[in-house]
């Protein structure tokens, strides 16, 4: 499958009014395709830092830069795509078994991550050769 069909860029509704903005992300197929089991956020990462550099055997993710900007490079072993997260209403859905890097964090970047799974270090693939092997791209 083409990488742009594997990921999804989702624009969330804004329930804001004269008091300010309000964005809601509901799981279970309402706004994103999975039930939300875990939430974490990354901030204070330097612009030269590269985070991620792994694939997940099980977890699906939804990334939102609720403040600032960052870039995400996704790679399916055949092709890659770079997505800039640059507004609080924009979400990037990443299914399991895609390699991903997050980088180019702005000083005010707060990258919110929603996940379909609780944390389990064993479902992380942190070696790219191993990733290619598991998706059948290399023996
Ligand atoms: P890491 O996977 O390196 O973060 P990222 O890929 O976003 O750069 O995680 C850093 C540390 O935090 C590592 O020791 C594992 C731990 N961690 C948890 O305990 N639970 C979690 O949900 C996450 C994402 C990380």
mmCIF file of N, CA and C and ligand atoms in Angstrom:
data_model
loop_
_atom_site.group_PDB
_atom_site.id
_atom_site.type_symbol
_atom_site.label_atom_id
_atom_site.label_comp_id
_atom_site.label_asym_id
_atom_site.label_seq_id
_atom_site.Cartn_x
_atom_site.Cartn_y
_atom_site.Cartn_z
ATOM 1 N N UNK A 1 0.838 -1.200 0.000
ATOM 2 C CA UNK A 1 0.000 0.000 0.000
ATOM 3 C C UNK A 1 0.872 1.250 0.000
ATOM 4 N N UNK A 2 0.453 2.290 -0.706
ATOM 5 C CA UNK A 2 1.204 3.547 -0.735
ATOM 6 C C UNK A 2 1.179 4.194 0.647
ATOM 7 N N UNK A 3 2.282 4.826 0.990
ATOM 8 C CA UNK A 3 2.380 5.363 2.354
ATOM 9 C C UNK A 3 1.315 6.427 2.628
ATOM 10 N N UNK A 4 0.933 7.196 1.607
ATOM 11 C CA UNK A 4 -0.093 8.232 1.861
ATOM 12 C C UNK A 4 -1.479 7.640 2.104
ATOM 13 N N UNK A 5 -1.633 6.345 1.788
ATOM 14 C CA UNK A 5 -2.901 5.676 2.124
ATOM 15 C C UNK A 5 -2.836 5.004 3.492
ATOM 16 N N UNK A 6 -1.605 4.821 3.999
ATOM 17 C CA UNK A 6 -1.453 4.181 5.311
ATOM 18 C C UNK A 6 -1.652 5.182 6.451
ATOM 19 N N UNK A 7 -1.151 6.393 6.251
ATOM 20 C CA UNK A 7 -1.332 7.433 7.276
ATOM 21 C C UNK A 7 -2.608 8.213 6.965
ATOM 22 N N UNK A 8 -3.028 9.021 7.936
ATOM 23 C CA UNK A 8 -4.181 9.899 7.691
ATOM 24 C C UNK A 8 -3.880 11.257 8.310
ATOM 25 N N UNK A 9 -4.168 12.301 7.558
ATOM 26 C CA UNK A 9 -4.104 13.641 8.135
ATOM 27 C C UNK A 9 -5.542 14.050 8.428
ATOM 28 N N UNK A 10 -5.790 14.337 9.690
ATOM 29 C CA UNK A 10 -7.163 14.583 10.145
ATOM 30 C C UNK A 10 -7.265 16.028 10.617
ATOM 31 N N UNK A 11 -8.298 16.712 10.178
ATOM 32 C CA UNK A 11 -8.549 18.091 10.628
ATOM 33 C C UNK A 11 -9.699 18.028 11.634
ATOM 34 N N UNK A 12 -9.412 18.378 12.863
ATOM 35 C CA UNK A 12 -10.438 18.284 13.905
ATOM 36 C C UNK A 12 -11.329 19.520 13.902
ATOM 37 N N UNK A 13 -12.562 19.321 14.347
ATOM 38 C CA UNK A 13 -13.500 20.441 14.449
ATOM 39 C C UNK A 13 -13.052 21.366 15.575
ATOM 40 N N UNK A 14 -13.370 22.625 15.426
ATOM 41 C CA UNK A 14 -13.053 23.605 16.469
ATOM 42 C C UNK A 14 -14.370 24.096 17.066
ATOM 43 N N UNK A 15 -14.544 23.830 18.338
ATOM 44 C CA UNK A 15 -15.749 24.289 19.025
ATOM 45 C C UNK A 15 -15.505 25.631 19.709
ATOM 46 N N UNK A 16 -14.567 26.377 19.168
ATOM 47 C CA UNK A 16 -14.214 27.650 19.776
ATOM 48 C C UNK A 16 -15.287 28.701 19.564
ATOM 49 N N UNK A 17 -15.203 29.736 20.350
ATOM 50 C CA UNK A 17 -16.082 30.891 20.204
ATOM 51 C C UNK A 17 -15.294 32.117 20.655
ATOM 52 N N UNK A 18 -15.979 33.185 20.977
ATOM 53 C CA UNK A 18 -15.264 34.417 21.331
ATOM 54 C C UNK A 18 -14.380 34.247 22.568
ATOM 55 N N UNK A 19 -14.588 33.143 23.311
ATOM 56 C CA UNK A 19 -13.766 32.902 24.510
ATOM 57 C C UNK A 19 -12.444 32.208 24.176
ATOM 58 N N UNK A 20 -12.339 31.700 22.941
ATOM 59 C CA UNK A 20 -11.115 30.985 22.558
ATOM 60 C C UNK A 20 -11.448 29.701 21.824
ATOM 61 N N UNK A 21 -10.433 28.895 21.575
ATOM 62 C CA UNK A 21 -10.610 27.672 20.790
ATOM 63 C C UNK A 21 -10.772 26.455 21.679
ATOM 64 N N UNK A 22 -11.468 25.463 21.161
ATOM 65 C CA UNK A 22 -11.629 24.205 21.885
ATOM 66 C C UNK A 22 -11.679 23.083 20.849
ATOM 67 N N UNK A 23 -10.722 22.179 20.935
ATOM 68 C CA UNK A 23 -10.641 21.073 19.982
ATOM 69 C C UNK A 23 -10.855 19.777 20.757
ATOM 70 N N UNK A 24 -11.703 18.908 20.219
ATOM 71 C CA UNK A 24 -12.036 17.649 20.881
ATOM 72 C C UNK A 24 -11.552 16.489 20.012
ATOM 73 N N UNK A 25 -10.913 15.510 20.637
ATOM 74 C CA UNK A 25 -10.530 14.294 19.917
ATOM 75 C C UNK A 25 -11.141 13.124 20.666
ATOM 76 N N UNK A 26 -12.156 12.501 20.074
ATOM 77 C CA UNK A 26 -12.783 11.325 20.686
ATOM 78 C C UNK A 26 -12.310 10.079 19.951
ATOM 79 N N UNK A 27 -12.084 9.023 20.720
ATOM 80 C CA UNK A 27 -11.580 7.774 20.149
ATOM 81 C C UNK A 27 -12.687 6.889 19.617
ATOM 82 N N UNK A 28 -12.323 5.621 19.389
ATOM 83 C CA UNK A 28 -13.313 4.603 19.015
ATOM 84 C C UNK A 28 -14.006 4.880 17.692
ATOM 85 N N UNK A 29 -13.279 5.467 16.741
ATOM 86 C CA UNK A 29 -13.879 5.695 15.435
ATOM 87 C C UNK A 29 -14.640 7.004 15.304
ATOM 88 N N UNK A 30 -14.776 7.753 16.395
ATOM 89 C CA UNK A 30 -15.509 9.026 16.277
ATOM 90 C C UNK A 30 -14.665 10.068 15.548
ATOM 91 N N UNK A 31 -13.499 10.417 16.107
ATOM 92 C CA UNK A 31 -12.599 11.345 15.407
ATOM 93 C C UNK A 31 -11.338 10.652 14.921
ATOM 94 N N UNK A 32 -10.923 9.613 15.645
ATOM 95 C CA UNK A 32 -9.739 8.842 15.258
ATOM 96 C C UNK A 32 -10.101 7.354 15.294
ATOM 97 N N UNK A 33 -9.365 6.510 14.550
ATOM 98 C CA UNK A 33 -9.804 5.123 14.332
ATOM 99 C C UNK A 33 -9.669 4.180 15.530
ATOM 100 N N UNK A 34 -9.046 4.621 16.629
ATOM 101 C CA UNK A 34 -8.827 3.658 17.711
ATOM 102 C C UNK A 34 -9.325 4.187 19.050
ATOM 103 N N UNK A 35 -9.429 3.255 19.995
ATOM 104 C CA UNK A 35 -9.773 3.560 21.373
ATOM 105 C C UNK A 35 -8.496 4.065 22.066
ATOM 106 N N UNK A 36 -8.555 5.186 22.748
ATOM 107 C CA UNK A 36 -7.350 5.799 23.327
ATOM 108 C C UNK A 36 -7.022 5.152 24.675
ATOM 109 N N UNK A 37 -5.830 4.540 24.738
ATOM 110 C CA UNK A 37 -5.403 3.879 25.983
ATOM 111 C C UNK A 37 -4.297 4.652 26.704
ATOM 112 N N UNK A 38 -3.617 5.535 25.970
ATOM 113 C CA UNK A 38 -2.416 6.181 26.525
ATOM 114 C C UNK A 38 -2.248 7.548 25.891
ATOM 115 N N UNK A 39 -1.813 8.487 26.705
ATOM 116 C CA UNK A 39 -1.539 9.846 26.226
ATOM 117 C C UNK A 39 -0.165 10.244 26.739
ATOM 118 N N UNK A 40 0.685 10.779 25.876
ATOM 119 C CA UNK A 40 1.928 11.372 26.361
ATOM 120 C C UNK A 40 2.254 12.591 25.507
ATOM 121 N N UNK A 41 3.113 13.438 26.007
ATOM 122 C CA UNK A 41 3.491 14.597 25.211
ATOM 123 C C UNK A 41 4.966 14.886 25.368
ATOM 124 N N UNK A 42 5.513 15.423 24.305
ATOM 125 C CA UNK A 42 6.952 15.661 24.196
ATOM 126 C C UNK A 42 7.151 17.163 24.037
ATOM 127 N N UNK A 43 7.955 17.751 24.905
ATOM 128 C CA UNK A 43 8.278 19.175 24.771
ATOM 129 C C UNK A 43 9.691 19.402 25.287
ATOM 130 N N UNK A 44 10.262 20.545 24.941
ATOM 131 C CA UNK A 44 11.622 20.837 25.380
ATOM 132 C C UNK A 44 12.669 20.086 24.575
ATOM 133 N N UNK A 45 12.283 19.550 23.416
ATOM 134 C CA UNK A 45 13.270 18.896 22.550
ATOM 135 C C UNK A 45 13.923 19.950 21.681
ATOM 136 N N UNK A 46 15.220 19.917 21.629
ATOM 137 C CA UNK A 46 16.010 20.825 20.833
ATOM 138 C C UNK A 46 15.730 20.650 19.343
ATOM 139 N N UNK A 47 15.961 21.695 18.542
ATOM 140 C CA UNK A 47 15.679 21.601 17.100
ATOM 141 C C UNK A 47 16.569 20.572 16.399
ATOM 142 N N UNK A 48 17.726 20.232 16.980
ATOM 143 C CA UNK A 48 18.617 19.235 16.332
ATOM 144 C C UNK A 48 18.290 17.792 16.729
ATOM 145 N N UNK A 49 17.424 17.646 17.694
ATOM 146 C CA UNK A 49 17.123 16.301 18.220
ATOM 147 C C UNK A 49 16.253 15.511 17.242
ATOM 148 N N UNK A 50 16.550 14.224 17.107
ATOM 149 C CA UNK A 50 15.665 13.317 16.364
ATOM 150 C C UNK A 50 15.105 12.313 17.372
ATOM 151 N N UNK A 51 13.787 12.266 17.489
ATOM 152 C CA UNK A 51 13.139 11.334 18.416
ATOM 153 C C UNK A 51 12.436 10.236 17.616
ATOM 154 N N UNK A 52 11.870 9.297 18.331
ATOM 155 C CA UNK A 52 11.184 8.205 17.645
ATOM 156 C C UNK A 52 12.217 7.205 17.181
ATOM 157 N N UNK A 53 12.435 7.137 15.857
ATOM 158 C CA UNK A 53 13.359 6.161 15.266
ATOM 159 C C UNK A 53 13.007 4.750 15.710
ATOM 160 N N UNK A 54 11.757 4.434 15.513
ATOM 161 C CA UNK A 54 11.273 3.098 15.837
ATOM 162 C C UNK A 54 9.979 2.819 15.081
ATOM 163 N N UNK A 55 9.593 1.562 15.089
ATOM 164 C CA UNK A 55 8.268 1.147 14.615
ATOM 165 C C UNK A 55 7.627 0.387 15.766
ATOM 166 N N UNK A 56 6.306 0.338 15.766
ATOM 167 C CA UNK A 56 5.583 -0.374 16.814
ATOM 168 C C UNK A 56 4.812 -1.526 16.193
ATOM 169 N N UNK A 57 4.993 -2.688 16.782
ATOM 170 C CA UNK A 57 4.309 -3.865 16.233
ATOM 171 C C UNK A 57 2.798 -3.778 16.419
ATOM 172 N N UNK A 58 2.361 -3.104 17.495
ATOM 173 C CA UNK A 58 0.930 -3.085 17.823
ATOM 174 C C UNK A 58 0.317 -1.685 17.860
ATOM 175 N N UNK A 59 1.033 -0.744 18.459
ATOM 176 C CA UNK A 59 0.413 0.553 18.755
ATOM 177 C C UNK A 59 0.140 1.368 17.511
ATOM 178 N N UNK A 60 -1.009 2.013 17.529
ATOM 179 C CA UNK A 60 -1.343 3.044 16.552
ATOM 180 C C UNK A 60 -1.248 4.382 17.286
ATOM 181 N N UNK A 61 -0.964 5.440 16.546
ATOM 182 C CA UNK A 61 -0.750 6.743 17.173
ATOM 183 C C UNK A 61 -1.481 7.859 16.435
ATOM 184 N N UNK A 62 -1.761 8.902 17.211
ATOM 185 C CA UNK A 62 -2.292 10.127 16.629
ATOM 186 C C UNK A 62 -1.456 11.251 17.212
ATOM 187 N N UNK A 63 -0.814 12.029 16.358
ATOM 188 C CA UNK A 63 0.093 13.085 16.802
ATOM 189 C C UNK A 63 -0.509 14.450 16.491
ATOM 190 N N UNK A 64 -0.418 15.343 17.457
ATOM 191 C CA UNK A 64 -0.872 16.723 17.271
ATOM 192 C C UNK A 64 0.139 17.662 17.905
ATOM 193 N N UNK A 65 0.610 18.643 17.164
ATOM 194 C CA UNK A 65 1.401 19.713 17.790
ATOM 195 C C UNK A 65 0.406 20.719 18.369
ATOM 196 N N UNK A 66 0.100 20.562 19.664
ATOM 197 C CA UNK A 66 -0.878 21.468 20.282
ATOM 198 C C UNK A 66 -0.281 22.862 20.456
ATOM 199 N N UNK A 67 1.039 22.941 20.437
ATOM 200 C CA UNK A 67 1.747 24.227 20.414
ATOM 201 C C UNK A 67 2.969 24.045 19.518
ATOM 202 N N UNK A 68 3.339 25.077 18.792
ATOM 203 C CA UNK A 68 4.564 25.031 17.995
ATOM 204 C C UNK A 68 4.476 24.067 16.826
ATOM 205 N N UNK A 69 5.639 23.670 16.333
ATOM 206 C CA UNK A 69 5.691 22.843 15.127
ATOM 207 C C UNK A 69 6.773 21.765 15.267
ATOM 208 N N UNK A 70 6.581 20.706 14.502
ATOM 209 C CA UNK A 70 7.623 19.689 14.361
ATOM 210 C C UNK A 70 7.390 18.977 13.036
ATOM 211 N N UNK A 71 8.335 18.128 12.663
ATOM 212 C CA UNK A 71 8.165 17.338 11.447
ATOM 213 C C UNK A 71 8.199 15.861 11.814
ATOM 214 N N UNK A 72 7.441 15.072 11.060
ATOM 215 C CA UNK A 72 7.413 13.627 11.252
ATOM 216 C C UNK A 72 7.758 12.985 9.916
ATOM 217 N N UNK A 73 8.733 12.093 9.953
ATOM 218 C CA UNK A 73 9.075 11.318 8.747
ATOM 219 C C UNK A 73 8.569 9.906 8.969
ATOM 220 N N UNK A 74 7.691 9.453 8.090
ATOM 221 C CA UNK A 74 7.213 8.076 8.181
ATOM 222 C C UNK A 74 7.786 7.299 7.006
ATOM 223 N N UNK A 75 8.036 6.028 7.252
ATOM 224 C CA UNK A 75 8.752 5.196 6.280
ATOM 225 C C UNK A 75 8.139 3.799 6.365
ATOM 226 N N UNK A 76 7.748 3.242 5.225
ATOM 227 C CA UNK A 76 7.162 1.887 5.244
ATOM 228 C C UNK A 76 8.103 0.834 4.654
ATOM 229 N N UNK A 77 9.379 1.202 4.548
ATOM 230 C CA UNK A 77 10.360 0.261 4.018
ATOM 231 C C UNK A 77 10.512 0.378 2.510
ATOM 232 N N UNK A 78 9.529 1.007 1.839
ATOM 233 C CA UNK A 78 9.607 1.212 0.391
ATOM 234 C C UNK A 78 9.659 2.690 0.049
ATOM 235 N N UNK A 79 8.905 3.475 0.815
ATOM 236 C CA UNK A 79 8.864 4.916 0.543
ATOM 237 C C UNK A 79 8.703 5.660 1.853
ATOM 238 N N UNK A 80 9.007 6.962 1.796
ATOM 239 C CA UNK A 80 8.890 7.792 2.991
ATOM 240 C C UNK A 80 8.058 9.020 2.683
ATOM 241 N N UNK A 81 7.582 9.633 3.747
ATOM 242 C CA UNK A 81 6.778 10.847 3.597
ATOM 243 C C UNK A 81 7.086 11.734 4.797
ATOM 244 N N UNK A 82 7.166 13.026 4.560
ATOM 245 C CA UNK A 82 7.433 13.965 5.650
ATOM 246 C C UNK A 82 6.202 14.852 5.831
ATOM 247 N N UNK A 83 5.741 14.922 7.057
ATOM 248 C CA UNK A 83 4.554 15.718 7.372
ATOM 249 C C UNK A 83 4.951 16.764 8.394
ATOM 250 N N UNK A 84 4.613 18.010 8.139
ATOM 251 C CA UNK A 84 4.848 19.048 9.147
ATOM 252 C C UNK A 84 3.584 19.231 9.962
ATOM 253 N N UNK A 85 3.737 19.096 11.273
ATOM 254 C CA UNK A 85 2.619 19.338 12.190
ATOM 255 C C UNK A 85 2.733 20.784 12.635
ATOM 256 N N UNK A 86 1.780 21.607 12.247
ATOM 257 C CA UNK A 86 1.956 23.043 12.485
ATOM 258 C C UNK A 86 0.700 23.768 12.944
ATOM 259 N N UNK A 87 -0.315 23.029 13.381
ATOM 260 C CA UNK A 87 -1.493 23.699 13.944
ATOM 261 C C UNK A 87 -2.240 22.746 14.871
ATOM 262 N N UNK A 88 -2.857 23.304 15.898
ATOM 263 C CA UNK A 88 -3.460 22.466 16.931
ATOM 264 C C UNK A 88 -4.663 21.645 16.470
ATOM 265 N N UNK A 89 -5.222 21.973 15.323
ATOM 266 C CA UNK A 89 -6.381 21.196 14.840
ATOM 267 C C UNK A 89 -5.981 20.075 13.891
ATOM 268 N N UNK A 90 -4.693 19.968 13.597
ATOM 269 C CA UNK A 90 -4.225 18.973 12.629
ATOM 270 C C UNK A 90 -3.693 17.732 13.348
ATOM 271 N N UNK A 91 -4.207 16.566 12.997
ATOM 272 C CA UNK A 91 -3.716 15.324 13.582
ATOM 273 C C UNK A 91 -3.112 14.435 12.510
ATOM 274 N N UNK A 92 -2.064 13.716 12.885
ATOM 275 C CA UNK A 92 -1.465 12.729 11.976
ATOM 276 C C UNK A 92 -1.673 11.349 12.588
ATOM 277 N N UNK A 93 -2.418 10.517 11.880
ATOM 278 C CA UNK A 93 -2.644 9.132 12.317
ATOM 279 C C UNK A 93 -1.561 8.241 11.710
ATOM 280 N N UNK A 94 -0.915 7.466 12.560
ATOM 281 C CA UNK A 94 0.137 6.534 12.102
ATOM 282 C C UNK A 94 -0.245 5.134 12.564
ATOM 283 N N UNK A 95 -0.485 4.212 11.632
ATOM 284 C CA UNK A 95 -0.830 2.843 12.016
ATOM 285 C C UNK A 95 0.388 2.097 12.551
ATOM 286 N N UNK A 96 0.186 0.910 13.033
ATOM 287 C CA UNK A 96 1.313 0.108 13.511
ATOM 288 C C UNK A 96 2.226 -0.252 12.335
ATOM 289 N N UNK A 97 3.446 -0.649 12.655
ATOM 290 C CA UNK A 97 4.428 -1.142 11.682
ATOM 291 C C UNK A 97 4.850 -0.126 10.615
ATOM 292 N N UNK A 98 4.837 1.153 10.984
ATOM 293 C CA UNK A 98 5.497 2.166 10.152
ATOM 294 C C UNK A 98 6.668 2.711 10.958
ATOM 295 N N UNK A 99 7.788 2.883 10.313
ATOM 296 C CA UNK A 99 8.951 3.508 10.955
ATOM 297 C C UNK A 99 8.702 5.007 11.044
ATOM 298 N N UNK A 100 9.079 5.633 12.152
ATOM 299 C CA UNK A 100 8.833 7.075 12.285
ATOM 300 C C UNK A 100 9.944 7.805 13.027
ATOM 301 N N UNK A 101 10.217 9.019 12.566
ATOM 302 C CA UNK A 101 11.155 9.934 13.223
ATOM 303 C C UNK A 101 10.432 11.257 13.433
ATOM 304 N N UNK A 102 10.664 11.880 14.581
ATOM 305 C CA UNK A 102 10.138 13.217 14.836
ATOM 306 C C UNK A 102 11.325 14.156 15.037
ATOM 307 N N UNK A 103 11.305 15.314 14.389
ATOM 308 C CA UNK A 103 12.468 16.200 14.438
ATOM 309 C C UNK A 103 12.055 17.626 14.118
ATOM 310 N N UNK A 104 13.047 18.531 14.069
ATOM 311 C CA UNK A 104 12.779 19.941 13.751
ATOM 312 C C UNK A 104 11.761 20.562 14.707
ATOM 313 N N UNK A 105 11.940 20.298 15.999
ATOM 314 C CA UNK A 105 11.009 20.821 16.998
ATOM 315 C C UNK A 105 11.238 22.320 17.186
ATOM 316 N N UNK A 106 10.182 23.098 17.141
ATOM 317 C CA UNK A 106 10.310 24.515 17.477
ATOM 318 C C UNK A 106 10.469 24.633 18.996
ATOM 319 N N UNK A 107 10.978 25.773 19.451
ATOM 320 C CA UNK A 107 11.233 25.941 20.891
ATOM 321 C C UNK A 107 9.943 25.793 21.698
ATOM 322 N N UNK A 108 8.810 26.176 21.089
ATOM 323 C CA UNK A 108 7.526 26.108 21.810
ATOM 324 C C UNK A 108 6.741 24.844 21.464
ATOM 325 N N UNK A 109 7.404 23.845 20.859
ATOM 326 C CA UNK A 109 6.695 22.627 20.425
ATOM 327 C C UNK A 109 6.213 21.796 21.613
ATOM 328 N N UNK A 110 4.930 21.506 21.614
ATOM 329 C CA UNK A 110 4.365 20.506 22.530
ATOM 330 C C UNK A 110 3.664 19.494 21.631
ATOM 331 N N UNK A 111 4.284 18.322 21.524
ATOM 332 C CA UNK A 111 3.763 17.289 20.626
ATOM 333 C C UNK A 111 2.964 16.283 21.456
ATOM 334 N N UNK A 112 1.657 16.319 21.255
ATOM 335 C CA UNK A 112 0.742 15.438 21.983
ATOM 336 C C UNK A 112 0.579 14.142 21.198
ATOM 337 N N UNK A 113 0.687 13.019 21.896
ATOM 338 C CA UNK A 113 0.577 11.721 21.234
ATOM 339 C C UNK A 113 -0.500 10.892 21.938
ATOM 340 N N UNK A 114 -1.459 10.421 21.174
ATOM 341 C CA UNK A 114 -2.485 9.509 21.673
ATOM 342 C C UNK A 114 -2.160 8.131 21.121
ATOM 343 N N UNK A 115 -2.342 7.103 21.943
ATOM 344 C CA UNK A 115 -1.985 5.759 21.480
ATOM 345 C C UNK A 115 -3.092 4.754 21.779
ATOM 346 N N UNK A 116 -3.152 3.747 20.942
ATOM 347 C CA UNK A 116 -4.170 2.695 21.077
ATOM 348 C C UNK A 116 -3.780 1.645 22.117
ATOM 349 N N UNK A 117 -2.548 1.728 22.638
ATOM 350 C CA UNK A 117 -2.038 0.687 23.543
ATOM 351 C C UNK A 117 -1.344 1.281 24.753
ATOM 352 N N UNK A 118 -1.344 0.540 25.834
ATOM 353 C CA UNK A 118 -0.506 0.899 26.964
ATOM 354 C C UNK A 118 0.947 0.669 26.574
ATOM 355 N N UNK A 119 1.867 1.301 27.306
ATOM 356 C CA UNK A 119 3.279 1.168 26.954
ATOM 357 C C UNK A 119 3.767 -0.248 27.186
ATOM 358 N N UNK A 120 4.464 -0.771 26.193
ATOM 359 C CA UNK A 120 5.104 -2.078 26.298
ATOM 360 C C UNK A 120 6.360 -2.016 25.435
ATOM 361 N N UNK A 121 7.498 -1.894 26.084
ATOM 362 C CA UNK A 121 8.767 -1.769 25.371
ATOM 363 C C UNK A 121 9.020 -2.895 24.385
ATOM 364 N N UNK A 122 8.403 -4.045 24.621
ATOM 365 C CA UNK A 122 8.631 -5.204 23.742
ATOM 366 C C UNK A 122 7.979 -5.071 22.368
ATOM 367 N N UNK A 123 7.045 -4.145 22.240
ATOM 368 C CA UNK A 123 6.415 -4.020 20.912
ATOM 369 C C UNK A 123 7.097 -2.930 20.079
ATOM 370 N N UNK A 124 8.176 -2.356 20.618
ATOM 371 C CA UNK A 124 8.940 -1.365 19.869
ATOM 372 C C UNK A 124 10.050 -2.054 19.080
ATOM 373 N N UNK A 125 10.184 -1.718 17.815
ATOM 374 C CA UNK A 125 11.316 -2.174 16.997
ATOM 375 C C UNK A 125 12.224 -0.957 16.831
ATOM 376 N N UNK A 126 13.416 -1.033 17.411
ATOM 377 C CA UNK A 126 14.312 0.136 17.404
ATOM 378 C C UNK A 126 15.489 -0.037 16.439
ATOM 379 N N UNK A 127 15.499 -1.148 15.729
ATOM 380 C CA UNK A 127 16.572 -1.421 14.782
ATOM 381 C C UNK A 127 15.964 -1.478 13.375
ATOM 382 N N UNK A 128 16.440 -0.596 12.478
ATOM 383 C CA UNK A 128 15.807 -0.482 11.152
ATOM 384 C C UNK A 128 15.930 -1.763 10.340
ATOM 385 N N UNK A 129 17.074 -2.449 10.471
ATOM 386 C CA UNK A 129 17.251 -3.720 9.742
ATOM 387 C C UNK A 129 16.230 -4.758 10.220
ATOM 388 N N UNK A 130 16.011 -4.777 11.539
ATOM 389 C CA UNK A 130 15.026 -5.684 12.116
ATOM 390 C C UNK A 130 13.611 -5.332 11.615
ATOM 391 N N UNK A 131 13.348 -4.031 11.515
ATOM 392 C CA UNK A 131 12.049 -3.575 10.988
ATOM 393 C C UNK A 131 11.838 -4.102 9.564
ATOM 394 N N UNK A 132 12.869 -3.919 8.714
ATOM 395 C CA UNK A 132 12.748 -4.385 7.325
ATOM 396 C C UNK A 132 12.516 -5.888 7.276
ATOM 397 N N UNK A 133 13.189 -6.592 8.160
ATOM 398 C CA UNK A 133 13.037 -8.050 8.221
ATOM 399 C C UNK A 133 11.594 -8.425 8.585
ATOM 400 N N UNK A 134 11.058 -7.749 9.585
ATOM 401 C CA UNK A 134 9.708 -8.098 10.063
ATOM 402 C C UNK A 134 8.614 -7.757 9.062
ATOM 403 N N UNK A 135 8.859 -6.755 8.209
ATOM 404 C CA UNK A 135 7.845 -6.460 7.188
ATOM 405 C C UNK A 135 8.134 -7.209 5.882
ATOM 406 N N UNK A 136 9.161 -8.076 5.945
ATOM 407 C CA UNK A 136 9.430 -8.927 4.788
ATOM 408 C C UNK A 136 10.153 -8.245 3.657
ATOM 409 N N UNK A 137 10.855 -7.127 3.976
ATOM 410 C CA UNK A 137 11.595 -6.398 2.939
ATOM 411 C C UNK A 137 13.047 -6.837 2.824
ATOM 412 N N UNK A 138 13.455 -7.688 3.766
ATOM 413 C CA UNK A 138 14.861 -8.090 3.767
ATOM 414 C C UNK A 138 14.977 -9.396 4.554
ATOM 415 N N UNK A 139 15.890 -10.283 4.146
ATOM 416 C CA UNK A 139 16.035 -11.509 4.942
ATOM 417 C C UNK A 139 17.343 -11.508 5.718
HETATM 418 P P1 LIG B 1 11.204 6.903 23.731
HETATM 419 O O1 LIG B 1 10.468 5.735 23.171
HETATM 420 O O2 LIG B 1 12.660 7.001 23.483
HETATM 421 O O3 LIG B 1 10.512 8.237 23.277
HETATM 422 P P2 LIG B 1 10.382 8.838 21.766
HETATM 423 O O4 LIG B 1 10.352 7.682 20.839
HETATM 424 O O5 LIG B 1 9.113 9.562 21.779
HETATM 425 O O6 LIG B 1 11.548 9.724 21.550
HETATM 426 O O7 LIG B 1 10.922 6.914 25.293
HETATM 427 C C1 LIG B 1 11.770 7.535 26.236
HETATM 428 C C2 LIG B 1 11.667 6.784 27.571
HETATM 429 O O8 LIG B 1 10.351 6.886 28.103
HETATM 430 C C3 LIG B 1 11.982 5.309 27.439
HETATM 431 O O9 LIG B 1 12.757 4.935 28.571
HETATM 432 C C4 LIG B 1 10.642 4.628 27.528
HETATM 433 C C5 LIG B 1 9.808 5.598 28.332
HETATM 434 N N1 LIG B 1 8.380 5.604 27.940
HETATM 435 C C6 LIG B 1 7.436 5.050 28.798
HETATM 436 O O10 LIG B 1 7.742 4.531 29.869
HETATM 437 N N2 LIG B 1 6.122 5.090 28.415
HETATM 438 C C7 LIG B 1 5.726 5.638 27.243
HETATM 439 O O11 LIG B 1 4.506 5.653 26.930
HETATM 440 C C8 LIG B 1 6.719 6.197 26.363
HETATM 441 C C9 LIG B 1 6.330 6.803 25.041
HETATM 442 C C10 LIG B 1 8.026 6.160 26.762
#
